[in-house]
XYZ file of C-alpha atoms in Angstrom:
148
model
C -19.251 -29.080 6.704
C -18.187 -29.035 10.314
C -15.620 -26.638 11.799
C -12.587 -28.927 11.394
C -13.344 -29.423 7.701
C -13.979 -25.714 7.198
C -10.602 -24.829 8.747
C -8.836 -27.382 6.535
C -10.257 -25.803 3.397
C -8.187 -22.702 4.151
C -4.903 -24.658 4.156
C -3.278 -27.188 1.868
C -5.358 -30.307 2.241
C -6.245 -33.514 0.470
C -9.721 -34.930 0.076
C -10.707 -38.536 -0.589
C -14.268 -39.429 -1.555
C -14.261 -43.150 -0.803
C -16.935 -45.472 -2.179
C -17.926 -48.505 -0.099
C -20.455 -51.228 -0.820
C -22.692 -50.595 2.186
C -25.753 -48.397 2.126
C -28.368 -50.285 4.119
C -26.935 -51.149 7.524
C -26.617 -48.051 9.708
C -24.597 -50.042 12.258
C -21.977 -51.220 9.739
C -21.794 -47.829 8.045
C -21.361 -46.130 11.440
C -18.416 -48.434 12.242
C -16.795 -47.672 8.889
C -17.401 -43.933 9.365
C -15.936 -44.053 12.888
C -12.776 -45.671 11.511
C -12.568 -42.974 8.814
C -12.931 -40.220 11.410
C -10.539 -41.706 13.961
C -7.268 -40.135 12.770
C -6.096 -36.746 14.123
C -5.506 -34.305 11.276
C -8.256 -35.823 9.126
C -11.989 -35.284 9.347
C -14.936 -37.216 7.994
C -16.936 -34.312 6.569
C -19.728 -36.052 4.656
C -21.402 -39.426 4.282
C -23.854 -40.116 1.486
C -25.743 -43.425 1.314
C -27.794 -44.903 -1.496
C -29.994 -47.690 -0.118
C -31.171 -48.724 -3.583
C -27.674 -49.585 -4.758
C -26.354 -50.487 -1.268
C -23.461 -48.060 -1.634
C -22.095 -45.115 0.339
C -19.599 -42.339 -0.213
C -17.458 -40.964 2.603
C -15.608 -37.683 2.201
C -12.396 -37.492 4.242
C -10.538 -34.184 4.338
C -7.316 -33.114 5.992
C -3.553 -33.142 5.961
C -2.213 -35.544 3.344
C -0.629 -38.185 5.583
C -3.563 -38.077 8.018
C -6.049 -38.562 5.179
C -4.001 -41.528 3.992
C -4.070 -43.047 7.492
C -7.833 -42.435 7.775
C -8.482 -44.064 4.408
C -6.433 -47.141 5.351
C -8.326 -47.381 8.673
C -11.651 -47.049 6.817
C -10.728 -49.687 4.218
C -9.573 -52.075 6.953
C -12.893 -51.712 8.785
C -14.899 -52.012 5.553
C -13.129 -55.281 4.725
C -13.923 -56.594 8.209
C -17.607 -55.614 8.134
C -18.881 -55.819 4.525
C -19.886 -59.315 3.403
C -20.054 -59.359 -0.379
C -21.154 -63.013 -0.332
C -24.317 -62.463 1.735
C -27.572 -63.961 0.469
C -29.123 -60.496 0.179
C -26.316 -59.267 -2.079
C -26.418 -62.369 -4.269
C -30.088 -61.826 -5.111
C -30.151 -58.036 -5.358
C -29.982 -57.010 -9.008
C -29.731 -53.329 -8.040
C -26.281 -53.607 -6.515
C -23.982 -51.016 -8.046
C -21.233 -52.576 -10.165
C -18.100 -52.784 -8.085
C -14.797 -54.579 -7.716
C -14.806 -55.131 -3.948
C -16.016 -53.859 -0.586
C -14.213 -50.591 -1.356
C -13.820 -49.933 -5.041
C -12.976 -46.295 -5.561
C -10.640 -43.991 -3.639
C -10.143 -40.772 -5.625
C -7.858 -38.198 -3.994
C -8.164 -34.479 -4.770
C -6.114 -31.407 -3.792
C -7.882 -28.749 -1.726
C -6.761 -25.196 -0.979
C -3.097 -24.663 -1.795
C -2.327 -28.392 -2.134
C -1.136 -29.508 -5.555
C -2.336 -32.361 -7.717
C 1.011 -34.021 -7.006
C 0.302 -33.740 -3.242
C -2.942 -35.674 -3.745
C -1.262 -38.166 -6.107
C 1.489 -38.831 -3.541
C -1.127 -39.672 -0.898
C -2.890 -41.923 -3.402
C 0.332 -43.793 -4.193
C 1.147 -44.192 -0.499
C -2.326 -45.555 0.281
C -2.157 -47.907 -2.714
C 1.200 -49.252 -1.549
C -0.121 -49.834 1.987
C -3.340 -51.486 0.817
C -1.370 -53.835 -1.416
C 1.387 -54.604 1.078
C -0.573 -54.736 4.338
C -4.033 -55.901 3.225
C -2.972 -57.829 0.097
C -5.447 -55.949 -2.080
C -5.048 -55.451 -5.807
C -4.841 -51.738 -6.571
C -5.200 -49.808 -9.812
C -3.794 -46.284 -9.946
C -5.028 -43.801 -12.517
C -4.673 -40.153 -13.425
C -1.875 -38.212 -11.734
C -1.192 -41.107 -9.318
C -0.327 -43.487 -12.184
C 3.302 -43.439 -13.342
C 2.170 -42.482 -16.869
C -0.165 -39.736 -15.611
C -3.110 -41.420 -17.377
């Protein structure tokens, strides 16, 4: 955990552990990671890649709105760079089951942030992804209107 992430843990912060369908191309993953780390107030604190399942997790931590902006930037770049129709993906039976190029964006409260703080960021990101990128979005848990 680098210094920016360590400082954020002491304050109210939100964390998103995004899952993207890229785990083999360092160049593409680097571009996605750069987009995730490009927003002031948010920090990309961890990237985990699984080459077998061609999947990576990116942990983004920071102030709620900044994390939301970083996640939208990351999703936008992932949609530009990940080709789910590639020949390699069509014939790889070890691909992790997924819905799209980015298929999971859980948001969690850190420090003194509340679950509602994280849920509000989740709802804002979902609205932007649907409106601006025309993506279908499913909310669950505290972000869903029923809380389920």
